[in-house]
Amino acid sequence: MSDTTATPAKGSDTKDTTSTGSDVSQNGSDTTPIQGDTPTVSSSNSKGDSSAVDADKSASSSPRDTAVQNGSKPAGSGSRTLQVDVGSIEEEDDATDSDDSNQYDSPQSSDSTSGQASTSGSSEDSPIQQTTISGTSGGSNPVQQTTISASGSEDSSFSAQSSASASSTSSTSAYSSTPGSNSVASASDSASNSQASSTEASDSAASAAASASSSSSSSSFTKVTRLGVRVQGDMPEWNAKHKRFVSSYYETFDQKYRAVLDTVNMASVEGALKYVQAECINASVITDCERKNSIKYVVFYQITIVQPTAAMEYYVNATDEHNFAVESCPFMSMDGGRCNPNEDGVFPDVCNQYIGAGGQPDLGFCVGGTLQDNEAIAPYPHNYWFSFPNSCPQELWDDKTDTCREKYAGGMCPVGVEPDGVTCTFTYEILGYILLDDVVGITSMVNPATGNKYADYKEFCEAGGVEFSVSIVSGVLSLLTGLLSTVVDLVEGLEFWANPGDSDANAERVEKLVSAYGALVSSNPATSDGGVMRALPTEDELAALNPSCYENSPLCAESEFGCKRSYLSQICQLCTSDDSGCEKP
């Protein structure tokens, strides 16, 4: 998916002024990201520039021999045949300033996802997800749930480590639309496909709602806590007073807090690198030695959600995760702080349902979730994309007036307020972040021209290095079945990105990402601006916080084998047998 996000101007009190930019899993592992070298992590705590990508500039070319010397992989590796089915917050007087650009939050970007695999080579917004995670933080982190009153000052749901040492052309990113950041996942081309499928899902859900059990209308949604990821160009900013990371854009704390997830998309941890791999790093999209959308940071989010009752009744029959997952509404691609309109300028039904517009029922600000696991260039298992609608969801950041936000209020909760599914739907906290350069191993490699390690991707690229260059060859496998045979080859690039068309290899990549973040937090959780990053909770720790799936889903309650929560995204999945973890009333 391709998404271009705008960055709001700093110092704006009433409006979010934007400029171009863009905005999208993990398994624990001790495997090092590249060539057996432990990635340098200290640079993750220093800010980098978050300038927007200049699409008009041509990418620097690099000699093949130099690329190989810099750890690039020769042609022919990583080929794989993939069959794809064609067919109210208090105003704070003291302002804090800092640089913060989100991979998923960008004022003018497109975040749409497509359920069909794309065989072309670049998409911009895709969340990342993986099947299981073990040892992600170098140790178990007991999770503590803090009940916070509206005036509370502590916002953390998980115990913090207090030690000071302590891709394809058509796809949209789940990360890419937050004011003031360049996000990793965006794909406007696939956004149209995504929105079309969302409309279909909405139509089918309407009939499903008519036959939905009346028990669902009388039951309230029990809050669910999950992890998500956004790949972005800006570094989160630490606010010492509130002890949390926020955006560096805008002036007041309330504005900075709101800017992070102000009608944007996000990916599951398991799918975090999908957007990067499919849309942002292929040699064909590199300009002026910058990755697409200037992505730099992988940011980990903890989100707590209480879905509106009306929406859960309407979308009760979540039988196909590619339409919408259990406990979710359909995914809605978002850019620049609003839903992406259709080609005719009309907003999709799913977006109209947030506020009861366009003849659609008023379902409330429902978080969307859709499985996105069949991208030919980056098939990441358990890759879910999520959409987070906030106040005034049909206006760009720059056009969101106070009047509009008050009229169409909902979505994100003010700091200290728990979601109830009526006045607000979700709250978030940034646990920490890591430089993508550290994860893939660039900062552990030596520049032969200087004898020193590369400072960042730009220096690596300017020295002739190629991070990722693939060829995609597609052919019709069967006219009767409508299947395509797609072969994805890593022609040249870093060993970290080897075998891009292989699902197992991609799952291992997520494990390396989680492992690298865990190593960083264990060795140096302190950030350059005084913040403290925290280890990721484990899948079991998250599950202990959350209700059984059948408590929120009649579908799970009535299923023969029930459902079970899976992955760091804590998605409820229908069980087909009496497996461990499956629960029913």
PDB file of C-alpha atoms in Angstrom, residues 399-507:
ATOM      1  CA  ASP A 399      -9.083  20.973   8.673  1.00  0.00           C
ATOM      2  CA  LYS A 400     -10.077  19.423  12.002  1.00  0.00           C
ATOM      3  CA  THR A 401     -11.580  22.395  13.834  1.00  0.00           C
ATOM      4  CA  ASP A 402     -12.539  22.304  17.498  1.00  0.00           C
ATOM      5  CA  THR A 403     -16.174  22.501  16.406  1.00  0.00           C
ATOM      6  CA  CYS A 404     -15.809  19.433  14.192  1.00  0.00           C
ATOM      7  CA  ARG A 405     -13.967  17.486  16.880  1.00  0.00           C
ATOM      8  CA  GLU A 406     -16.710  18.296  19.391  1.00  0.00           C
ATOM      9  CA  LYS A 407     -19.518  17.418  16.986  1.00  0.00           C
ATOM     10  CA  TYR A 408     -17.921  14.126  15.952  1.00  0.00           C
ATOM     11  CA  ALA A 409     -16.175  13.193  19.180  1.00  0.00           C
ATOM     12  CA  GLY A 410     -14.950   9.708  20.010  1.00  0.00           C
ATOM     13  CA  GLY A 411     -12.139   7.311  19.307  1.00  0.00           C
ATOM     14  CA  MET A 412      -9.101   8.159  21.408  1.00  0.00           C
ATOM     15  CA  CYS A 413      -9.615   8.656  25.150  1.00  0.00           C
ATOM     16  CA  PRO A 414      -8.060  11.609  26.968  1.00  0.00           C
ATOM     17  CA  VAL A 415      -5.086  10.725  29.153  1.00  0.00           C
ATOM     18  CA  GLY A 416      -6.270   9.131  32.383  1.00  0.00           C
ATOM     19  CA  VAL A 417      -9.657   8.119  30.987  1.00  0.00           C
ATOM     20  CA  GLU A 418     -10.439   4.453  30.428  1.00  0.00           C
ATOM     21  CA  PRO A 419     -12.251   3.483  27.194  1.00  0.00           C
ATOM     22  CA  ASP A 420     -15.934   2.626  27.582  1.00  0.00           C
ATOM     23  CA  GLY A 421     -16.979   2.138  23.957  1.00  0.00           C
ATOM     24  CA  VAL A 422     -19.338   5.099  24.179  1.00  0.00           C
ATOM     25  CA  THR A 423     -17.456   8.307  24.915  1.00  0.00           C
ATOM     26  CA  CYS A 424     -14.169   6.858  23.647  1.00  0.00           C
ATOM     27  CA  THR A 425     -12.911   3.563  22.265  1.00  0.00           C
ATOM     28  CA  PHE A 426      -9.168   3.265  22.826  1.00  0.00           C
ATOM     29  CA  THR A 427      -6.182   4.491  24.761  1.00  0.00           C
ATOM     30  CA  TYR A 428      -2.526   3.932  23.954  1.00  0.00           C
ATOM     31  CA  GLU A 429       0.969   4.034  25.318  1.00  0.00           C
ATOM     32  CA  ILE A 430       4.296   3.929  23.472  1.00  0.00           C
ATOM     33  CA  LEU A 431       6.514   1.317  25.119  1.00  0.00           C
ATOM     34  CA  GLY A 432       9.639   2.175  23.150  1.00  0.00           C
ATOM     35  CA  TYR A 433      11.313   2.177  19.767  1.00  0.00           C
ATOM     36  CA  ILE A 434      14.394   1.034  17.878  1.00  0.00           C
ATOM     37  CA  LEU A 435      16.221   2.241  14.794  1.00  0.00           C
ATOM     38  CA  LEU A 436      15.550   0.135  11.712  1.00  0.00           C
ATOM     39  CA  ASP A 437      19.236   0.536  10.787  1.00  0.00           C
ATOM     40  CA  ASP A 438      20.189  -1.268  14.009  1.00  0.00           C
ATOM     41  CA  VAL A 439      17.741  -4.085  13.358  1.00  0.00           C
ATOM     42  CA  VAL A 440      18.917  -4.872   9.816  1.00  0.00           C
ATOM     43  CA  GLY A 441      22.589  -4.572  10.789  1.00  0.00           C
ATOM     44  CA  ILE A 442      23.680  -1.472   8.866  1.00  0.00           C
ATOM     45  CA  THR A 443      25.133   0.227  11.950  1.00  0.00           C
ATOM     46  CA  SER A 444      27.178  -2.908  12.677  1.00  0.00           C
ATOM     47  CA  MET A 445      28.856  -2.848   9.253  1.00  0.00           C
ATOM     48  CA  VAL A 446      32.105  -1.055   8.447  1.00  0.00           C
ATOM     49  CA  ASN A 447      32.354   1.555   5.728  1.00  0.00           C
ATOM     50  CA  PRO A 448      35.484   0.535   3.769  1.00  0.00           C
ATOM     51  CA  ALA A 449      36.083   4.155   2.810  1.00  0.00           C
ATOM     52  CA  THR A 450      36.346   5.388   6.408  1.00  0.00           C
ATOM     53  CA  GLY A 451      37.141   2.293   8.426  1.00  0.00           C
ATOM     54  CA  ASN A 452      34.296   3.204  10.780  1.00  0.00           C
ATOM     55  CA  LYS A 453      30.857   1.697  11.175  1.00  0.00           C
ATOM     56  CA  TYR A 454      28.081   3.229   9.136  1.00  0.00           C
ATOM     57  CA  ALA A 455      26.183   5.940  11.002  1.00  0.00           C
ATOM     58  CA  ASP A 456      22.922   5.240   9.202  1.00  0.00           C
ATOM     59  CA  TYR A 457      21.234   4.046   6.030  1.00  0.00           C
ATOM     60  CA  LYS A 458      22.059   7.222   4.115  1.00  0.00           C
ATOM     61  CA  GLU A 459      25.811   6.780   4.597  1.00  0.00           C
ATOM     62  CA  PHE A 460      25.506   3.103   3.669  1.00  0.00           C
ATOM     63  CA  CYS A 461      23.603   3.970   0.492  1.00  0.00           C
ATOM     64  CA  GLU A 462      25.947   6.797  -0.489  1.00  0.00           C
ATOM     65  CA  ALA A 463      28.846   4.358  -0.158  1.00  0.00           C
ATOM     66  CA  GLY A 464      27.206   2.166  -2.798  1.00  0.00           C
ATOM     67  CA  GLY A 465      25.332  -0.197  -0.500  1.00  0.00           C
ATOM     68  CA  VAL A 466      22.038  -1.763  -1.555  1.00  0.00           C
ATOM     69  CA  GLU A 467      19.695  -2.800   1.226  1.00  0.00           C
ATOM     70  CA  PHE A 468      17.055  -4.609  -0.816  1.00  0.00           C
ATOM     71  CA  SER A 469      16.536  -5.211  -4.524  1.00  0.00           C
ATOM     72  CA  VAL A 470      14.127  -7.881  -5.708  1.00  0.00           C
ATOM     73  CA  SER A 471      12.703  -9.183  -8.937  1.00  0.00           C
ATOM     74  CA  ILE A 472       9.133 -10.422  -9.130  1.00  0.00           C
ATOM     75  CA  VAL A 473       8.113 -12.758 -11.923  1.00  0.00           C
ATOM     76  CA  SER A 474       4.476 -13.808 -12.223  1.00  0.00           C
ATOM     77  CA  GLY A 475       2.763 -16.230 -14.546  1.00  0.00           C
ATOM     78  CA  VAL A 476      -0.583 -17.947 -14.802  1.00  0.00           C
ATOM     79  CA  LEU A 477      -0.351 -21.335 -13.135  1.00  0.00           C
ATOM     80  CA  SER A 478      -3.826 -22.457 -14.145  1.00  0.00           C
ATOM     81  CA  LEU A 479      -6.484 -20.771 -16.236  1.00  0.00           C
ATOM     82  CA  LEU A 480      -9.119 -22.987 -14.642  1.00  0.00           C
ATOM     83  CA  THR A 481      -8.274 -22.140 -11.042  1.00  0.00           C
ATOM     84  CA  GLY A 482      -7.149 -18.580 -11.672  1.00  0.00           C
ATOM     85  CA  LEU A 483      -3.936 -19.038  -9.717  1.00  0.00           C
ATOM     86  CA  LEU A 484      -0.769 -17.075 -10.289  1.00  0.00           C
ATOM     87  CA  SER A 485       2.695 -18.452  -9.845  1.00  0.00           C
ATOM     88  CA  THR A 486       4.843 -15.717  -8.351  1.00  0.00           C
ATOM     89  CA  VAL A 487       8.590 -15.977  -7.864  1.00  0.00           C
ATOM     90  CA  VAL A 488      10.288 -13.355  -5.695  1.00  0.00           C
ATOM     91  CA  ASP A 489      14.093 -13.210  -5.873  1.00  0.00           C
ATOM     92  CA  LEU A 490      16.451 -11.131  -3.773  1.00  0.00           C
ATOM     93  CA  VAL A 491      18.744  -9.905  -6.534  1.00  0.00           C
ATOM     94  CA  GLU A 492      20.948  -7.866  -4.242  1.00  0.00           C
ATOM     95  CA  GLY A 493      20.782  -6.734  -0.655  1.00  0.00           C
ATOM     96  CA  LEU A 494      21.480  -7.350   3.005  1.00  0.00           C
ATOM     97  CA  GLU A 495      21.430 -10.871   4.372  1.00  0.00           C
ATOM     98  CA  PHE A 496      18.768  -9.745   6.846  1.00  0.00           C
ATOM     99  CA  TRP A 497      16.246  -9.551   3.982  1.00  0.00           C
ATOM    100  CA  ALA A 498      17.083 -12.943   2.409  1.00  0.00           C
ATOM    101  CA  ASN A 499      14.205 -15.072   1.075  1.00  0.00           C
ATOM    102  CA  PRO A 500      11.616 -12.276   1.056  1.00  0.00           C
ATOM    103  CA  GLY A 501       8.943 -14.461  -0.542  1.00  0.00           C
ATOM    104  CA  ASP A 502       9.151 -17.131   2.140  1.00  0.00           C
ATOM    105  CA  SER A 503       6.679 -16.908   5.036  1.00  0.00           C
ATOM    106  CA  ASP A 504       8.919 -18.786   7.457  1.00  0.00           C
ATOM    107  CA  ALA A 505      11.867 -16.510   6.687  1.00  0.00           C
ATOM    108  CA  ASN A 506       9.657 -13.485   7.254  1.00  0.00           C
ATOM    109  CA  ALA A 507       8.491 -14.852  10.599  1.00  0.00           C
TER     110      ALA A 507
END
